[in-house]
Short mmCIF file of C-alpha atoms in Angstrom, two decimals:
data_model
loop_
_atom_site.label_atom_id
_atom_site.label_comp_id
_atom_site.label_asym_id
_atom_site.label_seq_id
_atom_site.Cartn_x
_atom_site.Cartn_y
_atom_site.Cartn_z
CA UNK A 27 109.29 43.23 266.07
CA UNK A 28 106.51 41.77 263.74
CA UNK A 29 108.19 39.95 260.31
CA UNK A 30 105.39 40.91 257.58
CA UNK A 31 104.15 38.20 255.63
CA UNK A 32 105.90 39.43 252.52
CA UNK A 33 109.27 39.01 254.24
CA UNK A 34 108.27 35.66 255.45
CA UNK A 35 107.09 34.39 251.85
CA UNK A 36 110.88 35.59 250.91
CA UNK A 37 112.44 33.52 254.07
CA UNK A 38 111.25 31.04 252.79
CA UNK A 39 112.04 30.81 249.02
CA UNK A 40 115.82 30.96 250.13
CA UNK A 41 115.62 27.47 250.75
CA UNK A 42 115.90 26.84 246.94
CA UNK A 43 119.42 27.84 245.20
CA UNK A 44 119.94 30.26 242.72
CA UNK A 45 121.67 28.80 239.70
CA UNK A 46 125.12 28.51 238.99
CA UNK A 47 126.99 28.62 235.01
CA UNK A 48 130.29 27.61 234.36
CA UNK A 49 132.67 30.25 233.65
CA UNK A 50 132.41 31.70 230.02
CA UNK A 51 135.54 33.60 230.23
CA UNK A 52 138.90 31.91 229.15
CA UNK A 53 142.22 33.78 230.00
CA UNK A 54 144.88 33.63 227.23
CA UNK A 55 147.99 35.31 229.63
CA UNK A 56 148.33 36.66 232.72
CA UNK A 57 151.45 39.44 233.82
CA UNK A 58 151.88 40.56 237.25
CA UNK A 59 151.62 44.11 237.53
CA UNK A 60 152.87 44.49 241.11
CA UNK A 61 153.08 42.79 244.24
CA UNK A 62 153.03 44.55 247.80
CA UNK A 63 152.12 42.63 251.48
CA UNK A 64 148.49 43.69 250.70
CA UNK A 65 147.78 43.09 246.78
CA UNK A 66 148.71 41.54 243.56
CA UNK A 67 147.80 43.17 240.79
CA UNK A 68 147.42 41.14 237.65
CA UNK A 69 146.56 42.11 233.92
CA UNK A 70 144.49 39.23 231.90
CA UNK A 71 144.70 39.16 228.14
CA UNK A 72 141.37 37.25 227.58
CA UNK A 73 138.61 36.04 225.33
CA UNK A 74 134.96 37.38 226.36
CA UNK A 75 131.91 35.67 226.65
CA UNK A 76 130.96 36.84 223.47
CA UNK A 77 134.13 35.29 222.13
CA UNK A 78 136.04 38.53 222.11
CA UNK A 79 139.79 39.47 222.50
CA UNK A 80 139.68 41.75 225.62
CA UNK A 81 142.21 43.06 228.91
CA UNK A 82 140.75 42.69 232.12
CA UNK A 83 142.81 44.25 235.55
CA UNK A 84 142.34 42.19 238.91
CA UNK A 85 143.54 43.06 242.32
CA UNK A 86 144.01 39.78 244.79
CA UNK A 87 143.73 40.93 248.59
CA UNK A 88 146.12 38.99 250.59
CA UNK A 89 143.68 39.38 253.69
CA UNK A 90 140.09 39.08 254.28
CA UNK A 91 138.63 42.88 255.18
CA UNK A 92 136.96 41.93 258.70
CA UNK A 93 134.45 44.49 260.56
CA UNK A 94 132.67 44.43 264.39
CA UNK A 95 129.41 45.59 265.43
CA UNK A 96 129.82 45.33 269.14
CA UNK A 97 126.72 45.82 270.99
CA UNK A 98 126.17 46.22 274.55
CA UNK A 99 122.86 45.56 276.84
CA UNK A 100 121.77 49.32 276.37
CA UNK A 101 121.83 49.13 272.84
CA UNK A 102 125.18 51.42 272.58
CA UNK A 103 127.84 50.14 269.88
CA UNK A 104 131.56 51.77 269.14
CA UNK A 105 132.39 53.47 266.17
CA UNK A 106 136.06 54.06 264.80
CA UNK A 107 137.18 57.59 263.16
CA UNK A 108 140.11 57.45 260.81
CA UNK A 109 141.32 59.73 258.10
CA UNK A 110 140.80 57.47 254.66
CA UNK A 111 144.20 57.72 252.12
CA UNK A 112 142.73 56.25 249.97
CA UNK A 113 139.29 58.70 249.51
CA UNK A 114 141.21 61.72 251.35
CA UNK A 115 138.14 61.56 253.76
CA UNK A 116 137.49 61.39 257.38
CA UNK A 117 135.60 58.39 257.57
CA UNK A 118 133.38 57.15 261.10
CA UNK A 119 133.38 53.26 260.68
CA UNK A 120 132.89 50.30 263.16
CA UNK A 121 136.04 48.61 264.63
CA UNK A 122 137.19 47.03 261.27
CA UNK A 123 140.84 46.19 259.42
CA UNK A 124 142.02 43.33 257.68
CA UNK A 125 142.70 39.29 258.70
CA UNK A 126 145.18 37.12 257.18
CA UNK A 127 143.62 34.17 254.59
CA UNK A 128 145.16 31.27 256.68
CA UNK A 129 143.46 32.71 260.07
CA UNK A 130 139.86 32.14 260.74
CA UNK A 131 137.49 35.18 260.32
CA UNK A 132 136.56 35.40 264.05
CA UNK A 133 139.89 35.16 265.56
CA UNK A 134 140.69 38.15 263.39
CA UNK A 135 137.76 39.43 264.41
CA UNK A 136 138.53 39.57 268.19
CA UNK A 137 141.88 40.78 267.68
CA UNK A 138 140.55 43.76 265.55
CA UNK A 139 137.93 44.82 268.09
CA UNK A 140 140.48 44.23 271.26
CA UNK A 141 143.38 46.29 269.58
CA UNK A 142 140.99 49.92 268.34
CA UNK A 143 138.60 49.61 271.27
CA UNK A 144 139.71 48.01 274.26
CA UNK A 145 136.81 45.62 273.85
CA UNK A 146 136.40 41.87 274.21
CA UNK A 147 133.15 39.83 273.76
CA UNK A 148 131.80 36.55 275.31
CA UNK A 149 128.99 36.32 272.59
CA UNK A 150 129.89 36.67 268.66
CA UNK A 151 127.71 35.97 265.62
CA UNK A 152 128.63 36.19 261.71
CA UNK A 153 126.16 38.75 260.86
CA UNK A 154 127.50 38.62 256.66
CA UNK A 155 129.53 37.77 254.24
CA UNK A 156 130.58 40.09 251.16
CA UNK A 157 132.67 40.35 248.23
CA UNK A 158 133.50 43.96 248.38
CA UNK A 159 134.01 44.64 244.51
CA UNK A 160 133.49 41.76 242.70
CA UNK A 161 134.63 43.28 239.10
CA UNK A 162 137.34 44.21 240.35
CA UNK A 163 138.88 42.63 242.98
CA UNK A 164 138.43 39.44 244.93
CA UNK A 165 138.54 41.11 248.40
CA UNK A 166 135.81 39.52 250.59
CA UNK A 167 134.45 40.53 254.00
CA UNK A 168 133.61 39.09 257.03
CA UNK A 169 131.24 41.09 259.55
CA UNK A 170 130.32 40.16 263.16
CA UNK A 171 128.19 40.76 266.28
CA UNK A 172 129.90 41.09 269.00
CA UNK A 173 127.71 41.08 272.31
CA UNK A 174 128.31 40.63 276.15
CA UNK A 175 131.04 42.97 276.35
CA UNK A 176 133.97 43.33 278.45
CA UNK A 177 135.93 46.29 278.25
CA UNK A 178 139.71 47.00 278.86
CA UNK A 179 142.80 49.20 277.19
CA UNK A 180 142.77 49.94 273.21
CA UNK A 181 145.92 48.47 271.66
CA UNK A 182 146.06 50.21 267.80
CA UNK A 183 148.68 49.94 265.18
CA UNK A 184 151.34 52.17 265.96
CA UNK A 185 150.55 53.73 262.12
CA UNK A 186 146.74 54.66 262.78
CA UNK A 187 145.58 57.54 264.70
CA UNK A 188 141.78 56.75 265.86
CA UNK A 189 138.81 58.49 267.68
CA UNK A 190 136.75 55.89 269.19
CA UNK A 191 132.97 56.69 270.08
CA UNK A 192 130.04 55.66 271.67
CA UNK A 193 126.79 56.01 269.98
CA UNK A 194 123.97 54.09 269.81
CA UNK A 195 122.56 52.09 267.17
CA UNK A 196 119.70 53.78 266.19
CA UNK A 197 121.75 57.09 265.86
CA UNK A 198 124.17 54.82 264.03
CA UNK A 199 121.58 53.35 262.02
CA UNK A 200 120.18 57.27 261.19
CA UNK A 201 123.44 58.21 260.00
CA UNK A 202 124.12 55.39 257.29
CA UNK A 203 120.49 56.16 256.64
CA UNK A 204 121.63 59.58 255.62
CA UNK A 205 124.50 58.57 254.35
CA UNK A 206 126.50 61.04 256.84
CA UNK A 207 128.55 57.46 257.54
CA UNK A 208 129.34 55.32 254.07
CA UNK A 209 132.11 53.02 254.74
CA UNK A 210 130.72 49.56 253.35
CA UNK A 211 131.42 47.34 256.32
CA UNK A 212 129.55 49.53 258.53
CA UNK A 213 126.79 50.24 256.13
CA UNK A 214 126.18 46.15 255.33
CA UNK A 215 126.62 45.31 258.94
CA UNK A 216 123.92 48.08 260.49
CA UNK A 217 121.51 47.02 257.38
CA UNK A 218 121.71 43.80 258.63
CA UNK A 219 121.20 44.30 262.21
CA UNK A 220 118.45 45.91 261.69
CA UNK A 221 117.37 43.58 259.37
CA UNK A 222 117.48 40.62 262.05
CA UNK A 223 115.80 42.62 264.09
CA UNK A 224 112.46 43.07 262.36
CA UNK A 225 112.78 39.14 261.33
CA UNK A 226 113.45 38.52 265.50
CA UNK A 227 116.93 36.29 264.22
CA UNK A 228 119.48 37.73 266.14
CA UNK A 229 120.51 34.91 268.53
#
């Protein structure tokens, strides 16, 4: 696909870094509000940048959230449908869950994909990295392409009950157009695929 010359002008410009402050915000106590295997939740008393007296509420993810965009030679991917707690929605995603901070991203990663799809992948590539809600919480996100597939038995958490689906990515990409699908892994990681494609980056 051709990469227009305005996205090219903006390719370039990210050679330069965007600027950095130090941190204007100074925390005066911290209490733990509760503690589970997933999150901390922790309650500042702090001064604002303006100088203020002020509360402000974090949650601390214990584990990365990590998401898959497998892709086979036909252009097909796999997506995931759950029931949400959380929003009290069905929700179609891509193979996704969560990794534990002291294992790397990708090995995560594999064992997400393997265990909800039955899939394994010779070829991977880190399509993004997000912090999920950065005002409130310090959960970040790892997404991947996974290509040169190799397919086998689904292994899920004896806790989730999950469709699995073939579709292919530019239905995929239709529906987060729509917003039929709106899980935030699977949004960021299709906008970016099809992002690399019009550049002509995907490796």
């Amino acid at each position: 696909m051709q990469v227009t010359a305005e996205l090219m002008h903006y390719l370039c410009l990210m050679h330069e870094s965007l600027p950095v402050e130090e941190n204007p915000w100074k925390i005066i106590h911290t209490e733990e509000k509760l503690d589970t295997p997933w999150i901390r939740v922790l309650l500042h008393d702090v001064l604002t940048p303006s100088g203020e007296k002020g509360i402000y509420g974090i949650t601390r993810f214990k584990h990365y959230a990590i998401g898959v965009l497998p892709v086979d030679d036909e252009g097909y991917t796999w997506i995931v449908g759950q029931y949400r707690f959380p929003t009290g929605t069905y929700s179609w995603e891509i193979p996704e869950g969560g990794g534990a901070l002291e294992v790397p991203p990708i090995e995560s990663a594999k064992r997400e994909l393997k265990e909800e799809t039955g899939i394994e992948a010779d070829n991977w590539e880190l399509l993004l990295e997000m912090d999920l809600s950065n005002s409130a919480t310090d959960e970040k996100a790892f997404l991947y392409l996974a290509r040169r597939l190799r397919f086998g038995e689904s292994q899920p958490d004896s806790n989730e009950k999950l469709t699995v689906r073939r579709i292919h990515m530019d239905e995929l990409y239709a529906r987060v157009r729509s917003s039929e699908i709106t899980d935030s892994l699977t949004v960021a990681a299709v906008q970016q695929y099809r992002i690399r494609q019009l550049e002509g980056s995907l490796l």
